[in-house]
Amino acid sequence: MPVSGLGPYDDQNIFARILRGEIPCRRAYEDEHALAFHDIAPQAPAHVLVIPKGAYVSFADFSATASEAEIAGFFRAVGRVARELGLEQPGYRLLANTGVHGGQEVPHFHVHLFGGAGLGPMLDHRIAQPA
Ligand code: 5GP
């Protein structure tokens, strides 16, 4: 049973359709393990999504069930994308919204890569702490 409250993998999700070439994307990088493309609604001067080629609902699913080769290949690709986009200096941010509380909208694991400007505080608002 997949984790994160997102249900089983839906092969009609938008990123699955992008992977199959059914929907276009502005590709930034691709290899055996990962596809990177520019977010359709960028929230920073550089905003790229990196997704694994395998069918994983979320980071929770990917980290628990992907092979060592997929995990290593994917995260090496994330680093390579950032490097190739020229973001290493002065830096960038990675974000993986996971499940309902994480605000994940697309149920195919993805890492957001933000850069190109100072990104400010980690969260744009403080979450109320339980008493
Ligand atoms: P999540 O909230 O799931 O972490 O983020 C999903 C991201 O996918 C959002 O930033 C949204 O703008 C992006 N997105 C949704 N549909 C498309 C699409 O069809 N193409 C591209 N390139 N990005 C998309």
Short mmCIF file of C-alpha atoms and ligand atoms in Angstrom, two decimals:
data_model
loop_
_atom_site.label_atom_id
_atom_site.label_comp_id
_atom_site.label_asym_id
_atom_site.label_seq_id
_atom_site.Cartn_x
_atom_site.Cartn_y
_atom_site.Cartn_z
CA MET A 1 0.00 0.00 0.00
CA PRO A 2 1.56 3.31 -1.00
CA VAL A 3 2.21 5.79 1.75
CA SER A 4 1.32 9.50 2.08
CA GLY A 5 -2.45 9.12 1.69
CA LEU A 6 -2.21 9.53 -2.08
CA GLY A 7 -3.51 6.07 -2.99
CA PRO A 8 -1.99 3.66 -5.51
CA TYR A 9 0.02 4.96 -8.46
CA ASP A 10 -2.23 6.52 -11.11
CA ASP A 11 -0.62 6.10 -14.52
CA GLN A 12 -2.78 8.92 -15.88
CA ASN A 13 -1.19 11.53 -13.60
CA ILE A 14 0.24 14.52 -15.46
CA PHE A 15 3.89 13.59 -14.92
CA ALA A 16 3.31 10.02 -16.14
CA ARG A 17 1.83 11.53 -19.27
CA ILE A 18 4.82 13.87 -19.66
CA LEU A 19 7.16 10.87 -19.27
CA ARG A 20 5.29 9.02 -22.04
CA GLY A 21 5.50 12.10 -24.28
CA GLU A 22 1.72 12.56 -24.33
CA ILE A 23 2.03 16.08 -22.92
CA PRO A 24 4.87 18.42 -23.89
CA CYS A 25 7.37 19.83 -21.44
CA ARG A 26 10.35 22.18 -21.58
CA ARG A 27 13.03 19.61 -20.94
CA ALA A 28 16.15 20.57 -18.99
CA TYR A 29 17.80 17.14 -18.68
CA GLU A 30 17.11 13.45 -19.20
CA ASP A 31 18.94 10.22 -18.54
CA GLU A 32 18.15 6.59 -17.71
CA HIS A 33 16.80 7.43 -14.25
CA ALA A 34 15.38 10.93 -14.38
CA LEU A 35 13.66 13.59 -16.43
CA ALA A 36 13.94 17.28 -15.55
CA PHE A 37 11.68 19.96 -16.98
CA HIS A 38 10.71 23.53 -16.21
CA ASP A 39 7.66 24.03 -13.98
CA ILE A 40 4.65 25.36 -15.88
CA ALA A 41 4.02 27.95 -13.14
CA PRO A 42 7.51 28.95 -11.96
CA GLN A 43 7.85 30.29 -8.42
CA ALA A 44 11.47 31.42 -8.85
CA PRO A 45 13.60 32.59 -11.81
CA ALA A 46 14.70 28.96 -12.13
CA HIS A 47 12.09 26.37 -11.15
CA VAL A 48 12.70 22.88 -12.47
CA LEU A 49 11.00 19.62 -11.57
CA VAL A 50 13.07 16.44 -11.48
CA ILE A 51 11.17 13.17 -11.62
CA PRO A 52 12.25 9.54 -11.60
CA LYS A 53 11.35 7.43 -14.61
CA GLY A 54 9.79 4.75 -12.41
CA ALA A 55 6.22 4.80 -11.12
CA TYR A 56 6.53 6.16 -7.56
CA VAL A 57 3.70 8.10 -5.94
CA SER A 58 5.79 10.14 -3.53
CA PHE A 59 9.17 10.50 -1.85
CA ALA A 60 7.91 8.14 0.84
CA ASP A 61 7.14 5.51 -1.81
CA PHE A 62 10.39 6.13 -3.73
CA SER A 63 12.65 6.03 -0.69
CA ALA A 64 11.03 2.83 0.59
CA THR A 65 10.66 0.84 -2.63
CA ALA A 66 13.00 2.07 -5.39
CA SER A 67 16.21 0.17 -6.07
CA GLU A 68 19.60 1.47 -4.94
CA ALA A 69 20.43 2.17 -8.59
CA GLU A 70 17.26 4.20 -9.10
CA ILE A 71 17.79 6.20 -5.92
CA ALA A 72 21.44 6.91 -6.65
CA GLY A 73 20.76 7.65 -10.30
CA PHE A 74 17.90 9.98 -9.46
CA PHE A 75 19.75 12.06 -6.87
CA ARG A 76 22.86 12.27 -9.01
CA ALA A 77 20.62 13.61 -11.77
CA VAL A 78 19.16 16.25 -9.42
CA GLY A 79 22.65 17.47 -8.60
CA ARG A 80 23.67 17.43 -12.22
CA VAL A 81 20.65 19.49 -13.28
CA ALA A 82 21.45 22.14 -10.67
CA ARG A 83 25.08 22.20 -11.81
CA GLU A 84 24.20 22.39 -15.50
CA LEU A 85 21.72 25.20 -14.88
CA GLY A 86 24.52 27.14 -13.19
CA LEU A 87 22.80 27.22 -9.80
CA GLU A 88 25.53 25.83 -7.53
CA GLN A 89 26.90 29.31 -6.94
CA PRO A 90 25.31 31.11 -5.16
CA GLY A 91 23.02 28.20 -4.35
CA TYR A 92 19.57 26.74 -4.71
CA ARG A 93 16.78 24.98 -2.85
CA LEU A 94 15.34 21.48 -3.17
CA LEU A 95 11.79 20.69 -2.09
CA ALA A 96 9.79 17.48 -2.19
CA ASN A 97 6.18 18.01 -1.14
CA THR A 98 5.01 14.68 0.21
CA GLY A 99 1.45 13.61 0.84
CA VAL A 100 -1.47 15.63 2.09
CA HIS A 101 0.27 17.68 4.79
CA GLY A 102 3.16 18.27 2.41
CA GLY A 103 0.81 19.83 -0.11
CA GLN A 104 1.70 17.37 -2.89
CA GLU A 105 -0.56 17.89 -5.89
CA VAL A 106 0.89 15.60 -8.54
CA PRO A 107 1.09 11.96 -7.38
CA HIS A 108 4.37 11.08 -9.10
CA PHE A 109 7.44 11.71 -6.92
CA HIS A 110 9.22 14.92 -7.89
CA VAL A 111 11.82 17.27 -6.52
CA HIS A 112 11.42 21.00 -7.06
CA LEU A 113 14.67 22.79 -7.80
CA PHE A 114 14.49 26.53 -7.18
CA GLY A 115 17.19 29.10 -7.85
CA GLY A 116 18.25 32.16 -9.73
CA ALA A 117 17.59 34.57 -6.84
CA GLY A 118 17.71 34.74 -3.07
CA LEU A 119 14.85 32.51 -1.94
CA GLY A 120 14.09 33.97 1.46
CA PRO A 121 13.03 31.98 4.50
CA MET A 122 12.36 28.27 4.23
CA LEU A 123 8.60 28.56 4.68
CA ASP A 124 6.62 31.65 3.76
CA HIS A 125 4.50 31.37 6.85
CA ARG A 126 4.77 29.74 10.25
CA ILE A 127 2.63 26.74 10.93
CA ALA A 128 0.67 27.06 14.17
CA GLN A 129 2.18 24.82 16.81
CA PRO A 130 -0.12 22.60 18.85
CA ALA A 131 -0.56 23.84 22.42
P1 5GP B 1 3.46 19.64 -6.06
O1 5GP B 1 2.49 20.56 -5.40
O2 5GP B 1 2.81 18.33 -6.45
O3 5GP B 1 4.74 19.47 -5.31
O4 5GP B 1 3.91 20.39 -7.38
C1 5GP B 1 3.43 20.11 -8.66
C2 5GP B 1 4.05 21.10 -9.61
O5 5GP B 1 3.79 20.68 -10.94
C3 5GP B 1 3.50 22.53 -9.50
O6 5GP B 1 4.57 23.43 -9.20
C4 5GP B 1 2.87 22.80 -10.86
O7 5GP B 1 3.05 24.12 -11.31
C5 5GP B 1 3.58 21.79 -11.75
N1 5GP B 1 2.80 21.34 -12.90
C6 5GP B 1 1.52 20.90 -12.88
N2 5GP B 1 1.12 20.54 -14.12
C7 5GP B 1 2.20 20.74 -14.93
C8 5GP B 1 2.41 20.53 -16.33
O8 5GP B 1 1.54 20.10 -17.07
N3 5GP B 1 3.64 20.84 -16.81
C9 5GP B 1 4.63 21.34 -16.02
N4 5GP B 1 5.80 21.61 -16.60
N5 5GP B 1 4.47 21.54 -14.69
C10 5GP B 1 3.26 21.24 -14.15
#
